[in-house]
mmCIF file of C-alpha atoms in Angstrom:
data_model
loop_
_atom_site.group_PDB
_atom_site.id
_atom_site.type_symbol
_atom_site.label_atom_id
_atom_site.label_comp_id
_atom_site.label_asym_id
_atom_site.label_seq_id
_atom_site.Cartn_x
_atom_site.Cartn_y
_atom_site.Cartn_z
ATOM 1 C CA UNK T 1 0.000 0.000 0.000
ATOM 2 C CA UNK T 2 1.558 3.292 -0.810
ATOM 3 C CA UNK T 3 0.818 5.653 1.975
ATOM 4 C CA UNK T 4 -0.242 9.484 1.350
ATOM 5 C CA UNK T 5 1.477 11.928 3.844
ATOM 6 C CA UNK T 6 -2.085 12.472 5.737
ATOM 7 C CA UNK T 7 -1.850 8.850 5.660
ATOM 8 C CA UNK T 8 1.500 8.370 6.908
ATOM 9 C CA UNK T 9 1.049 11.543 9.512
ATOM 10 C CA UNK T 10 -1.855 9.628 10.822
ATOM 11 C CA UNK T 11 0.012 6.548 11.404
ATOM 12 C CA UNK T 12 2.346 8.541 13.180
ATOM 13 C CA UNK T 13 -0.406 10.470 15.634
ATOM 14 C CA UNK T 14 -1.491 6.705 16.570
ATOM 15 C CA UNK T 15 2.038 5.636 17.508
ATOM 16 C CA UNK T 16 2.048 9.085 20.079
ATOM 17 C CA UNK T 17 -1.638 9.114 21.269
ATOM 18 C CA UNK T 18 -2.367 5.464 21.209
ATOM 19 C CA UNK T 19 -5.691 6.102 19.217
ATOM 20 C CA UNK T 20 -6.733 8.873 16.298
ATOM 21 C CA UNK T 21 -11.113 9.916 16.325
ATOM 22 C CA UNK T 22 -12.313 10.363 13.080
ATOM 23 C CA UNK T 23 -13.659 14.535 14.560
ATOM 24 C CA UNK T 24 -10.325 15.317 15.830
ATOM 25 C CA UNK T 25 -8.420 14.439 12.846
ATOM 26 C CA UNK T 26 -11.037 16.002 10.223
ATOM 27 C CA UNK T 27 -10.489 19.000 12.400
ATOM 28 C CA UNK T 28 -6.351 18.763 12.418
ATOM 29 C CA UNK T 29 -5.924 18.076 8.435
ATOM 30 C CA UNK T 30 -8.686 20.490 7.380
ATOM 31 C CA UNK T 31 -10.702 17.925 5.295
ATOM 32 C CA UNK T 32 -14.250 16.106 5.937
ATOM 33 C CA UNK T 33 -14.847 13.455 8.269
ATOM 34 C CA UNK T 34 -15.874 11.193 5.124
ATOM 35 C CA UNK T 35 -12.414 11.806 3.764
ATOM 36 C CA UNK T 36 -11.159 10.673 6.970
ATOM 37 C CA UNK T 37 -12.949 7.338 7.619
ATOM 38 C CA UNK T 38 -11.715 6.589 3.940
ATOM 39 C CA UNK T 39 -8.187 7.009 5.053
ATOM 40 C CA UNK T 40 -8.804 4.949 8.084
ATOM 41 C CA UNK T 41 -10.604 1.896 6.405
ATOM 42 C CA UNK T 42 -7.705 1.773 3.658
ATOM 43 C CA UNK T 43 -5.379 1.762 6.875
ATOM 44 C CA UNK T 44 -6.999 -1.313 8.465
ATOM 45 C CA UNK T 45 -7.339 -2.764 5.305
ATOM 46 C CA UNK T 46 -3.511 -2.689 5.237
ATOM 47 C CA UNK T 47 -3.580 -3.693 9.003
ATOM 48 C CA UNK T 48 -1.850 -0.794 9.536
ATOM 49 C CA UNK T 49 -4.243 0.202 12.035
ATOM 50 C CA UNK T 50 -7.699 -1.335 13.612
ATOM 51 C CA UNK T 51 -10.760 0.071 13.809
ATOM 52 C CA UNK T 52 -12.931 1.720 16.766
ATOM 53 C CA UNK T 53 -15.926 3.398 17.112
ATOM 54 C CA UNK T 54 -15.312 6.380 15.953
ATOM 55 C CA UNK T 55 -11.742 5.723 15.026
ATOM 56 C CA UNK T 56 -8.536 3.938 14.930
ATOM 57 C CA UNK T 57 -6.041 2.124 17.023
ATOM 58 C CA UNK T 58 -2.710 0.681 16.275
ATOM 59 C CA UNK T 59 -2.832 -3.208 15.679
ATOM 60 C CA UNK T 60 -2.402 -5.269 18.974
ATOM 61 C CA UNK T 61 -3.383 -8.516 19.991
ATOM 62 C CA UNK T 62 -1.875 -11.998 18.276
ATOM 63 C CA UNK T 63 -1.194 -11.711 14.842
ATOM 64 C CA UNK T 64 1.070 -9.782 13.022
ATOM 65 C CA UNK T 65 0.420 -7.176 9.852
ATOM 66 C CA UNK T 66 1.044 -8.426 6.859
ATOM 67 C CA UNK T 67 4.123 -8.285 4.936
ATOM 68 C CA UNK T 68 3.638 -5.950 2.899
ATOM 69 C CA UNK T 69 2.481 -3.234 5.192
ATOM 70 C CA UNK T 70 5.348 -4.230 7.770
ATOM 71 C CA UNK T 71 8.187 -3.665 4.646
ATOM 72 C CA UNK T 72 6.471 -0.067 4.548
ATOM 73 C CA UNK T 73 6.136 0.871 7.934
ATOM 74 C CA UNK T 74 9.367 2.886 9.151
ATOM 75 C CA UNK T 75 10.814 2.446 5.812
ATOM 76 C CA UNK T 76 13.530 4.603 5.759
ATOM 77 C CA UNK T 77 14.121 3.828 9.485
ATOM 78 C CA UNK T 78 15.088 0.305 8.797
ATOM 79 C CA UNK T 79 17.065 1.373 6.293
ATOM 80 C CA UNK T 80 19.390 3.252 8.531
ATOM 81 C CA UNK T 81 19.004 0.655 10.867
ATOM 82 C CA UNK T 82 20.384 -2.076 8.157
ATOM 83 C CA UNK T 83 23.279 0.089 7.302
ATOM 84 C CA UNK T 84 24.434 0.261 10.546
ATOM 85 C CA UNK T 85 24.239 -2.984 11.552
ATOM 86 C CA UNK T 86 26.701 -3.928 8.181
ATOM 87 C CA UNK T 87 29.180 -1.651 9.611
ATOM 88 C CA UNK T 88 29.471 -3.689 12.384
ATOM 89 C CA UNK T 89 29.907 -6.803 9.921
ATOM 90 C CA UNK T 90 33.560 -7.528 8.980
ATOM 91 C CA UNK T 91 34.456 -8.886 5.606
ATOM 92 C CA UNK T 92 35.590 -12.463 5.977
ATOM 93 C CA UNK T 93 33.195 -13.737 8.620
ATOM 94 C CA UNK T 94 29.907 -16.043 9.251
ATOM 95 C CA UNK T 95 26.764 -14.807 10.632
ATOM 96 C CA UNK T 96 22.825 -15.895 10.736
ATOM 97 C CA UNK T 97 20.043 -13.143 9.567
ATOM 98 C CA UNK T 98 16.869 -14.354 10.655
ATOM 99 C CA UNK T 99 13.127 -13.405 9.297
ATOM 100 C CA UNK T 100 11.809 -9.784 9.572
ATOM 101 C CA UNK T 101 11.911 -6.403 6.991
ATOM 102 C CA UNK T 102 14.587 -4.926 9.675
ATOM 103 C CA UNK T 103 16.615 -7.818 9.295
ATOM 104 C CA UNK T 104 16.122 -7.693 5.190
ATOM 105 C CA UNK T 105 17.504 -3.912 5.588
ATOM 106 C CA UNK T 106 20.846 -5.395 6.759
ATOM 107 C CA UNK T 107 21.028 -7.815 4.392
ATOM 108 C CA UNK T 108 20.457 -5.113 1.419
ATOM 109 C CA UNK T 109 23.516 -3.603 2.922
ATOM 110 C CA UNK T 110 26.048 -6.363 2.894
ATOM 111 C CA UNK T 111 26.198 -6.524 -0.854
ATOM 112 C CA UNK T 112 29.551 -5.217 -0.759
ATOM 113 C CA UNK T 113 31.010 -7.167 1.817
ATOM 114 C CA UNK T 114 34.005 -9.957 0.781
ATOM 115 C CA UNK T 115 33.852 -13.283 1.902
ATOM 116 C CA UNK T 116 30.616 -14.001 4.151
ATOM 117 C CA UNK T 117 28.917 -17.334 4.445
ATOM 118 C CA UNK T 118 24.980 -16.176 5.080
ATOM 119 C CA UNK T 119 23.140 -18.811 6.752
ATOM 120 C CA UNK T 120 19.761 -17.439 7.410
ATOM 121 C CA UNK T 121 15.909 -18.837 6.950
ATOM 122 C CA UNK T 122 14.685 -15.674 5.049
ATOM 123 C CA UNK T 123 14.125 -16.432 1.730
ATOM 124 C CA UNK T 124 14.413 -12.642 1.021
ATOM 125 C CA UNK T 125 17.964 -12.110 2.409
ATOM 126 C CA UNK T 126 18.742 -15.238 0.537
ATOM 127 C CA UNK T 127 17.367 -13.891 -2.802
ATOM 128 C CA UNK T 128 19.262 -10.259 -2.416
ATOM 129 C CA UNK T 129 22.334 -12.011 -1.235
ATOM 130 C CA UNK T 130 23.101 -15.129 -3.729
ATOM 131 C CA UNK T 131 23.797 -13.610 -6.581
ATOM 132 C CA UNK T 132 26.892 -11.651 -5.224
ATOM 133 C CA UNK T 133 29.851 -13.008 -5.823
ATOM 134 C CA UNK T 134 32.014 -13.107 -2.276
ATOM 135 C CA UNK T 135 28.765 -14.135 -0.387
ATOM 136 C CA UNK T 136 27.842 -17.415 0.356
ATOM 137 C CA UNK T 137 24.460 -17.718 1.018
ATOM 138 C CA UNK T 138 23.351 -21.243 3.277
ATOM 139 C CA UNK T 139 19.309 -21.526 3.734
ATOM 140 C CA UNK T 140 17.708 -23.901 5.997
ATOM 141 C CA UNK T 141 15.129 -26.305 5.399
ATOM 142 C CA UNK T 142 11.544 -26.498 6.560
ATOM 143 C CA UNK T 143 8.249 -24.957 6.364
ATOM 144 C CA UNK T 144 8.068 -21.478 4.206
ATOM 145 C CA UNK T 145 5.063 -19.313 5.413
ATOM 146 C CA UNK T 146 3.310 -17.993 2.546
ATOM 147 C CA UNK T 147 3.031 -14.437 4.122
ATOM 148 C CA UNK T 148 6.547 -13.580 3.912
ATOM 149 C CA UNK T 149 8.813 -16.270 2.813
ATOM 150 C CA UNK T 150 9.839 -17.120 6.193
ATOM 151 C CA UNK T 151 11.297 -20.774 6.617
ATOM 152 C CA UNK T 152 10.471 -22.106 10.244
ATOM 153 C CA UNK T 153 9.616 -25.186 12.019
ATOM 154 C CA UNK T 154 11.838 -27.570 13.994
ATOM 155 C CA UNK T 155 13.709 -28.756 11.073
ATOM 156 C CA UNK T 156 15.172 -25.177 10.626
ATOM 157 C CA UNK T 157 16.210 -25.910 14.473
ATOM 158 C CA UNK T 158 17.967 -28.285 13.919
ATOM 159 C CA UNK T 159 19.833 -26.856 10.851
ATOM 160 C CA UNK T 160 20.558 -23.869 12.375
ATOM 161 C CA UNK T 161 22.118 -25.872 15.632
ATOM 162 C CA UNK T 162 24.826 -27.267 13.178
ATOM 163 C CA UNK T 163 26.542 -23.769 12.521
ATOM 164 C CA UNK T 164 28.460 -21.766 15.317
ATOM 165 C CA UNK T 165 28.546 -18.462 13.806
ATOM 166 C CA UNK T 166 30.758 -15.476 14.479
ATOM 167 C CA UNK T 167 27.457 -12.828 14.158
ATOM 168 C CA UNK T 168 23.561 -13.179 14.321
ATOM 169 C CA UNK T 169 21.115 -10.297 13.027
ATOM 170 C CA UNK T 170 18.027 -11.016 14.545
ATOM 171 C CA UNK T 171 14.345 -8.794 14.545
ATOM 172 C CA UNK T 172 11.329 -8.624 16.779
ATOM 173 C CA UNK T 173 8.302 -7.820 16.619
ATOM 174 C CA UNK T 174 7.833 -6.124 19.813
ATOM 175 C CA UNK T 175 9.814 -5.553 23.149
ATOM 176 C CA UNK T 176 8.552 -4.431 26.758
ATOM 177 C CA UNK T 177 9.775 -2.346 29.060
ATOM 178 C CA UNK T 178 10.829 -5.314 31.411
ATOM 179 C CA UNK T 179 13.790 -6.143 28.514
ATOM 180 C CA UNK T 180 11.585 -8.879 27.170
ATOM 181 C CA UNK T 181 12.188 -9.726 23.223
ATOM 182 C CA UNK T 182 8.614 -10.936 21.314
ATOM 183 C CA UNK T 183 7.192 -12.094 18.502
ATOM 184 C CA UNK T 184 4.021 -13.851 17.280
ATOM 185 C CA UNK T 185 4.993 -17.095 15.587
ATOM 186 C CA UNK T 186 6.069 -19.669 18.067
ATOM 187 C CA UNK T 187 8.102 -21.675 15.073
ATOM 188 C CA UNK T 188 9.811 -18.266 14.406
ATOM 189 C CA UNK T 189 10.552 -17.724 17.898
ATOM 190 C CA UNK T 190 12.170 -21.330 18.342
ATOM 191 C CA UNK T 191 14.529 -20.952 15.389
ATOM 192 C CA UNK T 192 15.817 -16.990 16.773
ATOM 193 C CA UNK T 193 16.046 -18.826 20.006
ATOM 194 C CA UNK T 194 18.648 -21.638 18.027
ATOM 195 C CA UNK T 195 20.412 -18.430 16.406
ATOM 196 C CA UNK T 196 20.854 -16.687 19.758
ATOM 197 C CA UNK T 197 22.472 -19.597 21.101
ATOM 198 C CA UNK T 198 24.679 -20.709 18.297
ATOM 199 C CA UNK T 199 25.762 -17.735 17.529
ATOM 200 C CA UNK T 200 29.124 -15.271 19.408
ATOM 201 C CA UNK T 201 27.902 -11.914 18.854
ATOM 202 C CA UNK T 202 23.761 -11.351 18.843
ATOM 203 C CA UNK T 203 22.889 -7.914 16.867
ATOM 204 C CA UNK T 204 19.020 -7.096 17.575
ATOM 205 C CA UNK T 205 17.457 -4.743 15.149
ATOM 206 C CA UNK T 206 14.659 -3.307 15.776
ATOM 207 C CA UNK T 207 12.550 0.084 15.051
ATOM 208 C CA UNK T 208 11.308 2.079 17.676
ATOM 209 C CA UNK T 209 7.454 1.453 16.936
ATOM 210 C CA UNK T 210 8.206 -2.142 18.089
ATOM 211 C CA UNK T 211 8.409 -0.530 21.750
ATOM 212 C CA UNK T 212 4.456 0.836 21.319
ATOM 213 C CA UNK T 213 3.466 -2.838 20.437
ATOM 214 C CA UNK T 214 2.618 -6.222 21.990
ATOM 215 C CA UNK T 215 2.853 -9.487 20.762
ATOM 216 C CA UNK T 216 2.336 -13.104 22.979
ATOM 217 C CA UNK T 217 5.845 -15.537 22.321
ATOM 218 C CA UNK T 218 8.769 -14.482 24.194
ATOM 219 C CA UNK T 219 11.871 -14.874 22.549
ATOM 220 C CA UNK T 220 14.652 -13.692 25.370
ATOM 221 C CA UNK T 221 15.884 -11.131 27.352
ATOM 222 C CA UNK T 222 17.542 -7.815 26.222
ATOM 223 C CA UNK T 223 20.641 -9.685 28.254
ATOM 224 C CA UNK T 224 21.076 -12.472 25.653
ATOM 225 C CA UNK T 225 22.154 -9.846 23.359
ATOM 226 C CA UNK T 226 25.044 -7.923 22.457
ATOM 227 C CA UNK T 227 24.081 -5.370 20.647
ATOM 228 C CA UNK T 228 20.842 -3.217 19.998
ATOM 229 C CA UNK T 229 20.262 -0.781 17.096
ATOM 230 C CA UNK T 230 17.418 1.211 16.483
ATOM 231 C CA UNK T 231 16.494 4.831 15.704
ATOM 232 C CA UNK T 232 15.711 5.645 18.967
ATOM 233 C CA UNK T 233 14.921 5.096 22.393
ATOM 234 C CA UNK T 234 13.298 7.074 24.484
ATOM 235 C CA UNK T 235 12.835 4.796 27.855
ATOM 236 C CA UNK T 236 15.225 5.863 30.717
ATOM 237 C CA UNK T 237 14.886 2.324 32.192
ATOM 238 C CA UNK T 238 15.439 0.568 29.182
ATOM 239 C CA UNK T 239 18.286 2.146 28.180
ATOM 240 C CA UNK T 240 20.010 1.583 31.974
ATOM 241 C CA UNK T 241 18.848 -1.965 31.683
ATOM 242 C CA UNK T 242 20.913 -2.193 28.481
ATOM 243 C CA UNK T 243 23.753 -0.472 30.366
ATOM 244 C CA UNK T 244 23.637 -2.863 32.918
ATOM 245 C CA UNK T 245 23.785 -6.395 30.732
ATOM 246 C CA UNK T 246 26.961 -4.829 28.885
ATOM 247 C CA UNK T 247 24.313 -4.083 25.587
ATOM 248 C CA UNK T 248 25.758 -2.014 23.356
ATOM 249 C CA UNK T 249 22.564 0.780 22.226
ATOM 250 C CA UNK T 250 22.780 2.281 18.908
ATOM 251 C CA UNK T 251 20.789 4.800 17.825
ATOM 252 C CA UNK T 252 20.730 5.790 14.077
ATOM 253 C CA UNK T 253 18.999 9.153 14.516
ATOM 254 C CA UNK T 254 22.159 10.216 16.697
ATOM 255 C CA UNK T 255 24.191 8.722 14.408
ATOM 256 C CA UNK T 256 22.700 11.000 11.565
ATOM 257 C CA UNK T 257 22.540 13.948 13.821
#
């Protein structure tokens, strides 16, 4: 779905307030309530948002948004967010890259690295990485969800349990204050759980909308990683809890500032 800048704007005002009313934003972008619910159905239709009486709320509960509409949310956000993870890459190394659009934004930005071996369960990453020439690209076997060309299951366990890797790249879909890592597939969350374990340096990535939203399988604790990038963070507590494990916090719009 390509998002208009009311549309995008509005997106934004849910992420701050929580909810958007179909009054209050007529009133803040000057056009008709009609013109208004439109925007807000095409929204939810996109799962970008959910409907309420009288409005909109941003998606919670336990299934993700689709594919699509995740690869546009935050857009250029993951794309700073990809680019400096890969800087933290060396040539001449192995690493995992697990399933997510964060994680895809790294591997977009390897494709000038020298001598990798790639073993991830992302079809995606595996499609943008094989046909360059100093990567190899290893892909696990098992069951490839339909939505988003995500391999999973517990024969991609037990692949990825064969490799001891120098780096992982790994995504969420949502993390609590607490330091607790989610995400909604419980086949997903087993195989990140295999990566974090096999795997001597853990790199989360992760935008900062994943902080405003919920999601039931816990994958780990901000402590089982190494490092976190995102754009930004704006919880005191979190940030001291990363402080405290020895986390490494990155954040890409102080980078660019």
């Amino acid at each position: 779905m390509f998002l208009s800048d009311r549309q995008a704007k509005i997106i934004e005002m849910a992420k701050s307030a929580g909810r958007v009313l179909v009054d209050d934003l007529a009133v803040h972008f000057s056009v008709t309530p009609q013109t208004i619910r439109k925007d807000l159905n095409d929204l939810c239709d996109a799962q970008l948002l959910n409907r309420i009486h009288g409005g909109a709320t941003l998606p919670r509960g336990t299934e993700n948004m689709r594919y699509e509409a995740r690869r546009q949310m935050a857009a250029a956000e993951k794309q700073a967010i990809g680019a400096a993870a890969a800087q933290l890459i060396p040539n001449n190394t192995s690493l995992f890259i697990n399933i997510g659009t964060t994680t895809e934004a790294v591997g977009e930005a390897l494709v000038d690295h020298k001598e990798l071996m790639v073993v991830t369960n992302n079809i995606n990453v595996a499609n943008t990485l094989r046909l360059v020439d100093d990567i190899d690209v290893v892909i696990a076997g098992g069951v490839v969800r339909q939505s988003d060309g995500g391999i999973v299951g517990e024969a991609a366990v037990d692949f990825i349990r064969q490799f001891k890797v120098d780096y992982a790249v790994i995504g969420a879909s949502a993390i609590d204050p607490d330091g607790s890592i989610f995400d909604y597939d419980f086949r997903e969350v087993k195989v990140a759980q295999a990566i974090i374990a096999n795997a001597r340096h853990v790199i989360l990535v992760a935008d900062s909308s994943k902080f405003e939203r919920t999601a039931p399988v816990r994958i780990g604790q901000i402590s089982q990683i190494h490092t976190f990038i995102t754009d930004r963070c704006e919880w005191a507590e979190f940030r001291g809890m990363c402080e405290q494990s020895g986390v490494r916090l990155i954040e890409t719009s102080e980078l660019a500032s």
